[in-house]
Coordinates of C-alpha atoms in Angstrom, one line a residue:
Chain B
M69 CA -91.4 14.4 -21.5
S70 CA -87.9 15.2 -20.1
A71 CA -84.9 14.2 -22.1
L72 CA -82.9 11.0 -21.5
L73 CA -79.6 13.1 -21.4
E74 CA -79.4 16.7 -20.3
V75 CA -76.2 18.5 -20.7
Q76 CA -76.5 22.0 -19.2
D77 CA -73.9 24.7 -19.8
I78 CA -70.8 22.6 -19.2
H79 CA -67.3 24.0 -19.1
T80 CA -64.4 21.7 -19.6
F81 CA -60.7 22.3 -19.3
I82 CA -58.0 20.0 -20.7
G83 CA -54.9 21.0 -18.9
Q84 CA -55.0 24.8 -18.8
F85 CA -57.1 25.1 -22.0
H86 CA -60.7 26.1 -21.7
I87 CA -62.1 23.8 -24.3
L88 CA -65.9 23.9 -23.6
E89 CA -67.2 27.3 -22.7
G90 CA -70.9 26.5 -22.3
V91 CA -72.4 23.5 -24.1
T92 CA -76.0 22.6 -23.6
V93 CA -77.4 19.5 -25.3
E94 CA -80.6 17.4 -24.8
V95 CA -81.0 13.9 -26.2
P96 CA -84.4 12.2 -26.2
A97 CA -84.8 8.6 -25.3
N98 CA -85.3 7.6 -29.0
G99 CA -84.0 9.1 -32.1
I100 CA -80.7 10.6 -33.1
T101 CA -79.3 14.0 -32.1
A102 CA -76.3 15.3 -34.1
L103 CA -73.5 17.5 -32.8
L104 CA -72.5 19.7 -35.7
G105 CA -69.7 22.2 -36.0
R106 CA -66.3 22.8 -37.5
N107 CA -63.1 20.8 -36.7
G108 CA -61.9 21.7 -33.2
A109 CA -65.2 23.2 -32.1
G110 CA -65.4 20.8 -29.1
K111 CA -67.7 18.0 -30.3
T112 CA -65.4 15.1 -29.2
T113 CA -64.7 16.9 -25.9
T114 CA -68.5 17.1 -25.3
L115 CA -68.8 13.4 -25.6
R116 CA -65.7 12.8 -23.4
S117 CA -67.2 15.2 -20.8
I118 CA -70.4 13.2 -20.7
M119 CA -68.5 10.0 -20.2
G120 CA -66.4 11.5 -17.4
L121 CA -63.2 11.0 -19.4
N122 CA -62.7 14.8 -19.3
P123 CA -65.1 15.7 -16.5
P124 CA -66.6 19.2 -16.8
A125 CA -65.5 21.8 -14.2
R126 CA -68.8 23.6 -14.3
G127 CA -72.3 22.9 -15.4
A128 CA -74.4 19.7 -15.0
V129 CA -74.9 16.5 -16.9
R130 CA -78.0 14.4 -16.0
F131 CA -78.8 11.0 -17.4
D132 CA -82.3 9.7 -16.8
G133 CA -82.6 12.3 -14.0
Q134 CA -79.4 11.3 -12.2
A135 CA -76.5 13.8 -11.9
L136 CA -73.3 12.4 -13.4
H137 CA -71.1 14.9 -11.5
G138 CA -68.2 13.3 -9.6
R139 CA -68.8 9.8 -11.1
K140 CA -66.0 7.8 -12.6
P141 CA -66.3 6.8 -16.3
F142 CA -66.9 3.1 -15.5
D143 CA -69.7 4.2 -13.2
I144 CA -71.3 6.4 -15.8
A145 CA -71.0 3.6 -18.4
Q146 CA -72.8 1.2 -16.0
L147 CA -75.8 3.5 -15.9
G148 CA -76.4 2.5 -19.5
I149 CA -74.3 4.7 -21.7
G150 CA -72.2 3.2 -24.5
Y151 CA -69.3 5.1 -26.0
V152 CA -67.9 4.7 -29.5
P153 CA -64.9 6.9 -29.8
D154 CA -63.7 8.4 -33.1
Y155 CA -60.6 6.2 -33.1
R156 CA -62.9 3.2 -32.6
A157 CA -60.6 1.7 -29.8
I158 CA -60.9 -1.9 -31.0
F159 CA -58.7 -4.1 -28.9
R160 CA -56.3 -5.3 -31.6
Q161 CA -55.0 -8.4 -29.8
L162 CA -58.4 -9.6 -28.8
T163 CA -60.6 -11.5 -31.2
V164 CA -63.9 -10.1 -32.3
A165 CA -65.6 -12.4 -29.8
E166 CA -63.5 -11.2 -27.0
N167 CA -64.0 -7.5 -28.0
L168 CA -67.7 -8.2 -27.5
Q169 CA -67.3 -10.3 -24.4
I170 CA -65.4 -7.6 -22.5
A171 CA -68.4 -5.3 -22.8
E172 CA -70.6 -7.6 -20.9
R173 CA -71.8 -6.1 -17.6
R174 CA -73.7 -9.2 -16.6
R175 CA -72.9 -12.8 -17.5
G176 CA -75.1 -13.7 -20.5
D177 CA -75.4 -10.1 -21.9
L178 CA -73.6 -11.2 -25.1
A179 CA -75.7 -14.4 -25.5
A180 CA -78.9 -12.4 -25.1
R181 CA -77.8 -9.8 -27.7
S182 CA -75.8 -11.7 -30.3
A183 CA -78.7 -12.5 -32.5
F184 CA -79.6 -8.8 -32.8
I185 CA -76.0 -7.8 -33.3
F186 CA -75.4 -10.4 -36.1
E187 CA -78.6 -9.4 -37.7
V188 CA -77.5 -5.7 -37.9
F189 CA -73.8 -6.5 -38.6
P190 CA -73.7 -9.9 -40.4
D191 CA -69.9 -9.6 -41.1
L192 CA -69.1 -9.8 -37.5
E193 CA -70.4 -13.4 -37.3
K194 CA -68.1 -14.5 -40.1
L195 CA -65.1 -12.7 -38.5
Y196 CA -66.0 -13.9 -34.9
Q197 CA -62.6 -15.5 -34.2
W198 CA -60.4 -12.9 -36.0
P199 CA -58.1 -10.6 -34.1
G200 CA -59.6 -7.1 -34.0
G201 CA -56.4 -5.7 -35.4
Q202 CA -57.0 -7.5 -38.8
L203 CA -60.4 -6.0 -39.5
S204 CA -60.8 -3.3 -42.1
G205 CA -61.8 0.2 -41.0
G206 CA -65.4 -0.4 -41.8
Q207 CA -65.5 -3.7 -39.9
Q208 CA -63.8 -2.1 -36.9
Q209 CA -66.5 0.6 -36.9
M210 CA -69.2 -2.0 -37.0
L211 CA -67.5 -3.9 -34.1
A212 CA -67.1 -0.7 -32.1
I213 CA -70.9 0.0 -32.4
A214 CA -71.7 -3.6 -31.8
R215 CA -69.6 -3.6 -28.6
A216 CA -71.7 -0.7 -27.3
L217 CA -74.8 -2.8 -27.9
V218 CA -73.7 -5.8 -25.9
P219 CA -74.9 -4.5 -22.5
H220 CA -78.3 -3.0 -21.9
N221 CA -77.4 0.6 -22.9
R222 CA -80.0 3.3 -23.3
L223 CA -77.8 5.9 -24.8
L224 CA -75.0 5.6 -27.4
L225 CA -72.4 8.4 -27.9
I226 CA -71.0 7.8 -31.4
D227 CA -68.1 9.9 -32.6
E228 CA -67.4 10.3 -36.3
P229 CA -68.7 6.9 -37.5
S230 CA -68.2 7.7 -41.2
E231 CA -64.6 8.9 -40.9
G232 CA -62.2 7.2 -43.3
L233 CA -64.9 4.8 -44.7
A234 CA -65.8 4.3 -48.4
P235 CA -69.2 5.6 -49.4
V236 CA -70.7 2.1 -49.9
I237 CA -69.6 1.2 -46.4
I238 CA -71.0 4.4 -45.0
E239 CA -74.4 3.5 -46.4
G240 CA -74.4 0.2 -44.6
M241 CA -73.2 1.8 -41.4
M242 CA -76.0 4.4 -41.6
A243 CA -78.6 1.8 -42.1
A244 CA -77.3 0.0 -39.0
I245 CA -77.4 3.1 -36.9
R246 CA -80.9 3.9 -38.0
R247 CA -82.0 0.4 -36.9
L248 CA -80.8 1.1 -33.4
T249 CA -83.0 4.1 -32.7
D250 CA -86.1 2.2 -31.6
Q251 CA -83.9 0.7 -28.8
V252 CA -81.5 3.5 -27.8
G253 CA -81.1 7.3 -27.9
V254 CA -78.0 8.3 -30.0
L255 CA -75.8 11.4 -29.7
L256 CA -73.9 11.5 -32.9
V257 CA -70.8 13.6 -33.8
E258 CA -70.4 13.7 -37.6
Q259 CA -68.3 15.9 -39.8
N260 CA -69.9 14.6 -42.9
F261 CA -73.0 16.8 -43.1
R262 CA -74.7 14.5 -45.7
V263 CA -74.5 11.6 -43.3
A264 CA -75.6 13.7 -40.2
S265 CA -78.5 15.3 -42.0
Q266 CA -79.8 11.9 -43.2
L267 CA -79.6 10.3 -39.8
A268 CA -80.4 12.8 -37.2
D269 CA -83.8 14.1 -36.0
H270 CA -82.3 17.0 -34.0
Y271 CA -79.1 18.9 -34.1
V272 CA -76.9 21.1 -32.0
V273 CA -74.3 23.4 -33.5
I274 CA -71.1 23.9 -31.5
E275 CA -68.8 26.8 -32.3
D276 CA -65.6 27.5 -30.4
G277 CA -66.7 25.5 -27.4
K278 CA -70.2 26.9 -27.1
S279 CA -73.5 25.5 -28.3
V280 CA -74.9 28.3 -30.4
H281 CA -77.9 26.9 -32.1
T282 CA -80.2 23.9 -31.9
G283 CA -83.3 22.7 -33.7
R284 CA -84.9 20.0 -35.8
M285 CA -83.0 18.7 -38.7
P286 CA -85.7 19.2 -41.3
D287 CA -85.8 22.9 -40.4
L288 CA -82.0 23.2 -40.8
L289 CA -82.2 21.4 -44.2
A290 CA -84.9 23.9 -45.3
S291 CA -82.7 26.9 -44.5
P292 CA -79.6 27.4 -46.7
A293 CA -78.8 30.5 -44.7
L294 CA -78.4 28.6 -41.5
I295 CA -76.2 26.0 -43.1
Q296 CA -74.1 28.7 -44.7
K297 CA -73.8 30.5 -41.4
Y298 CA -72.7 27.6 -39.2
L299 CA -71.4 24.9 -41.4
S300 CA -70.0 26.5 -44.5
A301 CA -66.4 25.3 -44.0
A302 CA -67.4 21.9 -42.7
Chain K
M276 CA -61.1 -16.9 -44.0
Q277 CA -58.1 -17.3 -41.7
P278 CA -56.3 -14.8 -39.7
T279 CA -52.7 -14.8 -40.8
L280 CA -50.7 -11.7 -40.1
R281 CA -50.4 -11.9 -36.4
V282 CA -49.8 -15.7 -36.5
N283 CA -46.9 -15.2 -38.9
T284 CA -45.0 -12.6 -36.7
F285 CA -45.8 -14.7 -33.7
R286 CA -44.4 -17.8 -35.4
Q287 CA -41.3 -15.8 -36.5
S288 CA -40.7 -14.9 -32.9
L289 CA -41.1 -18.6 -31.9
I290 CA -38.7 -19.7 -34.6
L291 CA -36.1 -17.2 -33.6
S292 CA -36.4 -18.3 -30.0
G293 CA -36.1 -21.9 -31.0
L294 CA -32.9 -21.0 -33.0
F295 CA -31.4 -19.5 -29.8
V296 CA -32.3 -22.7 -27.9
L297 CA -30.7 -24.8 -30.6
G298 CA -27.6 -22.7 -30.6
L299 CA -27.2 -23.0 -26.8
L300 CA -27.7 -26.8 -27.0
A301 CA -25.1 -27.0 -29.8
V302 CA -22.6 -25.1 -27.6
N303 CA -23.4 -27.4 -24.8
L304 CA -23.0 -30.5 -26.9
I305 CA -19.6 -29.3 -28.2
V306 CA -18.1 -28.1 -25.0
F307 CA -19.5 -30.4 -22.2
K308 CA -19.7 -34.0 -21.4
P309 CA -23.2 -35.4 -21.4
G310 CA -23.5 -35.4 -17.5
T311 CA -22.3 -31.8 -17.3
M312 CA -24.7 -30.8 -20.1
A313 CA -27.7 -32.3 -18.3
V314 CA -26.8 -30.5 -15.1
V315 CA -26.2 -27.2 -17.0
T316 CA -29.5 -27.5 -18.7
L317 CA -31.4 -28.2 -15.5
S318 CA -29.5 -25.4 -13.8
G319 CA -30.4 -23.1 -16.6
L320 CA -34.1 -24.0 -16.3
Y321 CA -33.9 -23.5 -12.5
Q322 CA -32.4 -20.0 -12.8
G323 CA -34.7 -19.2 -15.7
M324 CA -37.8 -20.0 -13.6
L325 CA -36.6 -17.8 -10.7
F326 CA -36.1 -15.0 -13.2
F327 CA -39.6 -15.7 -14.6
L328 CA -41.2 -15.5 -11.2
I329 CA -39.9 -11.9 -10.8
A330 CA -40.2 -10.8 -14.4
A331 CA -43.8 -12.1 -15.0
G332 CA -45.5 -9.6 -12.7
M333 CA -43.2 -6.8 -13.8
S334 CA -43.9 -7.3 -17.5
I335 CA -47.7 -7.6 -17.1
V336 CA -47.7 -4.5 -14.8
F337 CA -45.6 -2.6 -17.2
G338 CA -47.9 -3.4 -20.0
L339 CA -51.1 -2.6 -18.1
L340 CA -50.1 0.3 -15.8
D341 CA -47.1 1.7 -17.7
V342 CA -45.1 1.3 -14.5
L343 CA -41.7 -0.4 -14.3
N344 CA -41.9 -1.7 -10.7
L345 CA -38.2 -1.6 -9.5
A346 CA -39.4 -2.8 -6.1
Q347 CA -40.3 -6.2 -7.6
G348 CA -37.0 -7.7 -6.4
A349 CA -37.7 -6.5 -2.9
F350 CA -40.9 -8.6 -2.9
F351 CA -38.8 -11.6 -3.9
M352 CA -36.7 -10.9 -0.8
L353 CA -39.9 -10.2 1.3
G354 CA -41.2 -13.7 0.3
A355 CA -38.0 -15.3 1.5
Y356 CA -38.1 -13.5 4.9
A357 CA -41.8 -14.1 5.3
G358 CA -41.0 -17.8 4.8
F359 CA -38.4 -17.7 7.6
A360 CA -40.7 -15.8 9.9
I361 CA -43.5 -18.4 9.4
Y362 CA -41.0 -21.3 9.9
G363 CA -40.0 -19.7 13.2
A364 CA -43.5 -18.8 14.4
L365 CA -45.0 -22.3 14.0
P366 CA -44.9 -24.3 17.3
A367 CA -42.0 -26.7 17.8
G368 CA -42.9 -30.2 16.6
T369 CA -44.8 -29.0 13.5
P370 CA -43.7 -31.4 10.8
I371 CA -41.4 -29.8 8.3
E372 CA -43.7 -30.5 5.4
A373 CA -46.5 -28.5 7.1
R374 CA -44.0 -25.6 7.9
F375 CA -42.9 -25.6 4.3
I376 CA -46.4 -25.5 2.8
A377 CA -47.5 -22.8 5.4
A378 CA -44.5 -20.8 4.4
L379 CA -45.2 -21.0 0.7
V380 CA -48.9 -19.9 1.2
G381 CA -48.0 -17.3 3.8
A382 CA -45.2 -15.8 1.7
T383 CA -47.5 -15.6 -1.3
L384 CA -50.3 -13.9 0.7
T385 CA -47.8 -11.5 2.3
G386 CA -46.4 -10.5 -1.1
G387 CA -49.9 -10.0 -2.5
L388 CA -51.1 -7.9 0.4
A389 CA -47.9 -5.8 0.5
G390 CA -48.3 -5.3 -3.2
A391 CA -51.9 -4.2 -2.9
L392 CA -51.0 -1.7 -0.2
M393 CA -48.1 -0.3 -2.3
E394 CA -50.3 0.1 -5.3
I395 CA -53.1 1.8 -3.4
G396 CA -51.0 3.9 -1.0
L397 CA -47.8 4.8 -3.0
L398 CA -48.3 4.2 -6.7
R399 CA -51.8 5.5 -7.3
P400 CA -50.9 9.2 -6.6
L401 CA -48.0 8.8 -9.1
Y402 CA -49.7 7.5 -12.2
A403 CA -48.7 9.7 -15.2
R404 CA -45.5 10.7 -13.4
P405 CA -43.0 8.2 -14.7
V406 CA -39.9 9.7 -13.1
Y407 CA -41.6 9.8 -9.6
Q408 CA -42.5 6.2 -10.1
I409 CA -38.9 5.2 -10.7
V410 CA -37.7 7.1 -7.7
M411 CA -40.5 5.7 -5.5
T412 CA -40.2 2.0 -6.5
L413 CA -36.4 2.2 -6.3
G414 CA -36.6 4.0 -2.9
L415 CA -39.1 1.5 -1.6
S416 CA -36.7 -1.3 -2.6
T417 CA -33.8 0.3 -0.8
A418 CA -36.0 1.0 2.3
L419 CA -37.2 -2.7 2.5
N420 CA -33.6 -3.9 2.2
E421 CA -32.7 -1.7 5.1
V422 CA -35.7 -2.7 7.2
V423 CA -34.7 -6.3 6.7
R424 CA -31.1 -5.5 7.6
A425 CA -32.3 -3.8 10.8
I426 CA -34.5 -6.6 11.9
Y427 CA -32.6 -9.7 10.9
G428 CA -29.0 -8.3 10.7
P429 CA -26.8 -7.7 7.7
A430 CA -25.5 -11.3 7.4
G431 CA -28.6 -12.9 6.1
L432 CA -30.1 -16.2 7.2
V433 CA -28.9 -19.7 6.4
P434 CA -31.2 -21.6 4.0
I435 CA -34.3 -22.9 5.7
E436 CA -34.8 -26.6 6.0
E437 CA -36.5 -28.2 3.0
P438 CA -38.9 -31.1 3.2
P439 CA -37.0 -34.5 3.4
L440 CA -38.7 -35.6 0.2
L441 CA -37.0 -32.8 -1.7
A442 CA -33.8 -32.7 0.2
T443 CA -32.1 -35.3 -2.0
T444 CA -29.9 -35.4 -5.0
F445 CA -30.2 -37.6 -8.1
T446 CA -27.9 -38.6 -10.9
I447 CA -28.6 -37.7 -14.5
A448 CA -26.3 -39.0 -17.2
G449 CA -23.5 -39.1 -14.7
G450 CA -24.1 -35.6 -13.3
Q451 CA -25.4 -34.8 -9.8
F452 CA -28.4 -32.5 -9.3
E453 CA -30.5 -31.5 -6.3
T454 CA -34.1 -32.6 -6.3
Y455 CA -35.1 -29.3 -4.7
R456 CA -34.0 -27.4 -7.7
V457 CA -36.3 -29.6 -9.9
F458 CA -39.1 -28.6 -7.5
I459 CA -38.4 -25.0 -8.3
I460 CA -38.5 -25.7 -12.0
A461 CA -41.9 -27.4 -11.5
V462 CA -43.3 -24.5 -9.5
G463 CA -42.1 -22.1 -12.2
A464 CA -43.5 -24.2 -15.0
A465 CA -46.9 -24.6 -13.2
L466 CA -47.1 -20.8 -12.8
M467 CA -46.0 -20.2 -16.4
V468 CA -49.0 -22.3 -17.6
G469 CA -51.3 -21.0 -15.0
I470 CA -50.7 -17.3 -15.8
S471 CA -51.0 -18.1 -19.5
L472 CA -54.4 -19.8 -18.9
L473 CA -55.5 -16.8 -16.7
L474 CA -54.6 -14.4 -19.5
Q475 CA -56.1 -16.4 -22.4
R476 CA -59.2 -18.1 -20.8
T477 CA -60.7 -15.8 -18.2
R478 CA -62.6 -12.5 -18.2
L479 CA -59.8 -11.0 -16.1
G480 CA -57.3 -12.1 -18.8
I481 CA -59.4 -10.4 -21.5
I482 CA -59.5 -7.2 -19.5
I483 CA -55.8 -7.3 -18.9
R484 CA -55.0 -7.8 -22.6
A485 CA -57.4 -5.1 -23.6
G486 CA -56.1 -2.7 -20.8
V487 CA -52.5 -3.1 -22.1
Q488 CA -53.6 -1.4 -25.3
D489 CA -56.2 1.1 -24.1
S490 CA -57.2 1.2 -20.4
E491 CA -59.3 4.3 -20.9
M492 CA -61.6 2.4 -23.3
V493 CA -61.8 -0.5 -20.9
Q494 CA -63.0 1.9 -18.3
A495 CA -65.5 3.5 -20.7
L496 CA -67.0 0.0 -21.1
G497 CA -68.0 0.0 -17.5
I498 CA -65.0 -1.8 -15.9
N499 CA -63.4 -0.4 -12.8
V500 CA -59.9 -0.3 -14.1
R501 CA -58.4 1.0 -10.8
R502 CA -59.5 -2.2 -9.1
I503 CA -58.1 -4.3 -11.9
F504 CA -54.8 -2.4 -11.5
T505 CA -54.6 -3.2 -7.8
L506 CA -55.4 -6.8 -8.4
V507 CA -52.9 -7.3 -11.2
F508 CA -50.2 -5.5 -9.3
A509 CA -50.8 -7.6 -6.2
L510 CA -50.8 -10.8 -8.2
G511 CA -47.4 -9.9 -9.7
T512 CA -45.9 -9.2 -6.3
A513 CA -47.5 -12.3 -4.8
V514 CA -45.8 -14.4 -7.5
A515 CA -42.4 -12.7 -6.9
A516 CA -42.8 -13.4 -3.1
L517 CA -43.7 -17.0 -3.8
G518 CA -40.5 -17.1 -5.9
G519 CA -38.4 -15.7 -3.1
M520 CA -39.8 -18.3 -0.6
T521 CA -39.3 -21.1 -3.1
A522 CA -35.7 -20.1 -3.5
A523 CA -35.2 -19.7 0.3
P524 CA -34.3 -23.3 1.1
F525 CA -31.6 -23.0 -1.6
L526 CA -30.4 -19.4 -1.4
G527 CA -31.3 -18.5 2.1
A528 CA -32.4 -14.9 2.7
Y529 CA -30.2 -11.8 2.8
P530 CA -30.7 -8.1 2.3
G531 CA -30.4 -7.2 -1.4
M532 CA -31.1 -10.7 -2.6
G533 CA -33.8 -9.4 -4.8
T534 CA -31.7 -6.7 -6.4
D535 CA -29.5 -9.2 -8.1
F536 CA -32.5 -10.9 -9.6
L537 CA -34.2 -7.6 -10.4
L538 CA -31.4 -6.6 -12.8
V539 CA -31.7 -9.9 -14.6
A540 CA -35.5 -9.7 -14.7
I541 CA -35.3 -6.3 -16.4
I542 CA -33.0 -7.8 -19.0
V543 CA -35.4 -10.6 -19.4
I544 CA -38.3 -8.2 -20.0
V545 CA -36.3 -6.2 -22.6
I546 CA -35.3 -9.4 -24.4
G547 CA -38.9 -10.7 -24.4
G548 CA -40.3 -7.5 -25.8
M549 CA -41.4 -5.4 -22.7
S550 CA -45.0 -6.2 -22.2
S551 CA -45.3 -9.6 -24.0
Y552 CA -46.1 -12.4 -21.6
E553 CA -45.0 -15.1 -24.0
G554 CA -41.8 -13.1 -24.6
T555 CA -41.1 -12.8 -20.9
A556 CA -41.7 -16.6 -20.3
I557 CA -39.4 -17.6 -23.2
A558 CA -36.8 -15.0 -22.5
S559 CA -36.6 -16.1 -18.9
L560 CA -35.6 -19.6 -19.9
L561 CA -33.3 -18.4 -22.6
V562 CA -31.5 -16.1 -20.2
G563 CA -31.3 -18.9 -17.6
L564 CA -29.8 -21.3 -20.1
T565 CA -27.4 -18.7 -21.4
R566 CA -26.2 -17.9 -17.9
A567 CA -25.8 -21.5 -16.8
T568 CA -23.9 -22.4 -20.0
A569 CA -21.6 -19.4 -19.7
E570 CA -21.1 -20.1 -16.0
Q571 CA -20.0 -23.6 -16.6
I572 CA -17.8 -22.7 -19.5
S573 CA -15.9 -20.1 -17.5
L574 CA -15.6 -22.5 -14.5
Q575 CA -14.2 -25.1 -16.9
Y576 CA -11.7 -22.9 -18.6
F577 CA -11.0 -20.0 -16.2
N578 CA -11.9 -21.5 -12.9
T579 CA -14.2 -18.7 -12.0
P580 CA -17.9 -18.0 -13.1
I581 CA -16.8 -14.6 -14.5
L582 CA -18.7 -15.0 -17.8
A583 CA -22.1 -15.6 -16.2
S584 CA -23.3 -12.0 -15.9
V585 CA -21.6 -10.8 -19.0
S586 CA -23.2 -13.5 -21.1
I587 CA -26.7 -12.2 -20.4
L588 CA -25.8 -8.8 -21.5
L589 CA -24.2 -10.1 -24.7
F590 CA -27.3 -12.2 -25.3
M591 CA -29.4 -9.1 -24.9
V592 CA -27.3 -7.2 -27.4
A593 CA -27.5 -10.1 -29.9
V594 CA -31.3 -10.2 -29.6
L595 CA -31.7 -6.5 -29.9
L596 CA -29.5 -6.3 -32.9
I597 CA -31.8 -8.8 -34.7
R598 CA -35.0 -7.5 -33.1
P599 CA -34.8 -4.0 -31.7
N600 CA -38.1 -4.4 -29.9
G601 CA -37.2 -7.7 -28.3
L602 CA -38.2 -11.3 -29.3
F603 CA -42.0 -10.8 -29.1
G604 CA -42.0 -7.0 -29.1
R605 CA -44.3 -5.0 -31.5
D606 CA -42.9 -2.6 -34.0

């Protein structure tokens, strides 16, 4: 079975800086793939390159067999990719309801999905008319993921979901992400190795803008030498 | 659970605005006779609405596109001239009411179309180059002024004929006021409410309010932000052109007529808090009332309207001393 998302040897420049120097990632249609690596390795840029926000100069990105090269971010999103950036990007002036409505691609998307969303994130139902700017960090993270679930997405790119959250909130958020995997494939960037290792089925290690190692998460966990080699400072 | 924080700062802004209104009314009450006061108030609302019609689009465009469109005044002028052209182009014998309505609709469409062309053709290559934008919009404004001067002459055109229904005056508390200026107030008020409903109640409004904060994320949600930019820019210039045509039966049309209004509109936007729609709406009226009051005071005591322009600047200074980010600006 071919992967839902195939990223092949992409090179991305931001201004004159060569940030990605050959990243290859495959994400299956179900399950979670984690991008691991130290700060500044290029994990966020990889997600932004897939979304077309920092389009790669070389290499190929294919989603469900279609090449994403030359497509605008809105066009890429419409193929069925949801993006949850590390800064969450909640619209502060919009209510929780409006933050979800804006993600509709067809009229009725939200109505069709709200039962599932409220089941996974019950807080959002209580906060439905609150301005997004007044939610706590954890609630904003929930809303950012929920927003990516409103349209019929088949792949979610989630950047640092546990960043800045209290441990008990992280547990809830992990349980929620785990629940999504029978519906979508997830490409997860996560600095917190404990979180990444408990969630992901596969992993890709990125070092200095290159993907250097990939495999199944249980194999990584069984090998202290690999963890030491790639993630010691993380 | 009730959201409180935003409501409080919003309420503070409203209270502060209300205090300015009360202050202006108090000055009016002390200085003027009742008839004069009624006329000054109406005149302030009339001027404020014209400022609003130019500033509304500028403020929304500034919030969404980060572009200060210094050509907005030229679209005001364009609307007035489009109105004249349509008046002249209609066959003789067309009733004046029909000419008037055709001119209003035609000027609005002309403004919108010209705005869309400007955004697509001139502005799009210059996003992320703020200095170029300033030069381009200012240059376009000058160019349009000169084009109009070349075609219609430097003297300007006498005010176009208004529909007989509106070409009257009425007496309020002993003061005389033109019905047509009340019509302008009504047009401005209708647009003020209409734009507010658009922003609060429609999907386009949600996208605009979200895009003001983070247009990249809006795009990552699958929305073609470029198209929204064009649409919003064109709506803003359409409203300015409608304003120019609405003013044409009163002000006529002359090269540079938009520039006078543009400067005031910039002051209005600064007072309102740059990209806040509520701020722009309220600041327009406050500036109009301030200007009308100062104009009448200086006419009464110095026989010249010398204080009118200065008063707006003083008002801006006063507001910025209290609120450095404007009445509804964010910290």
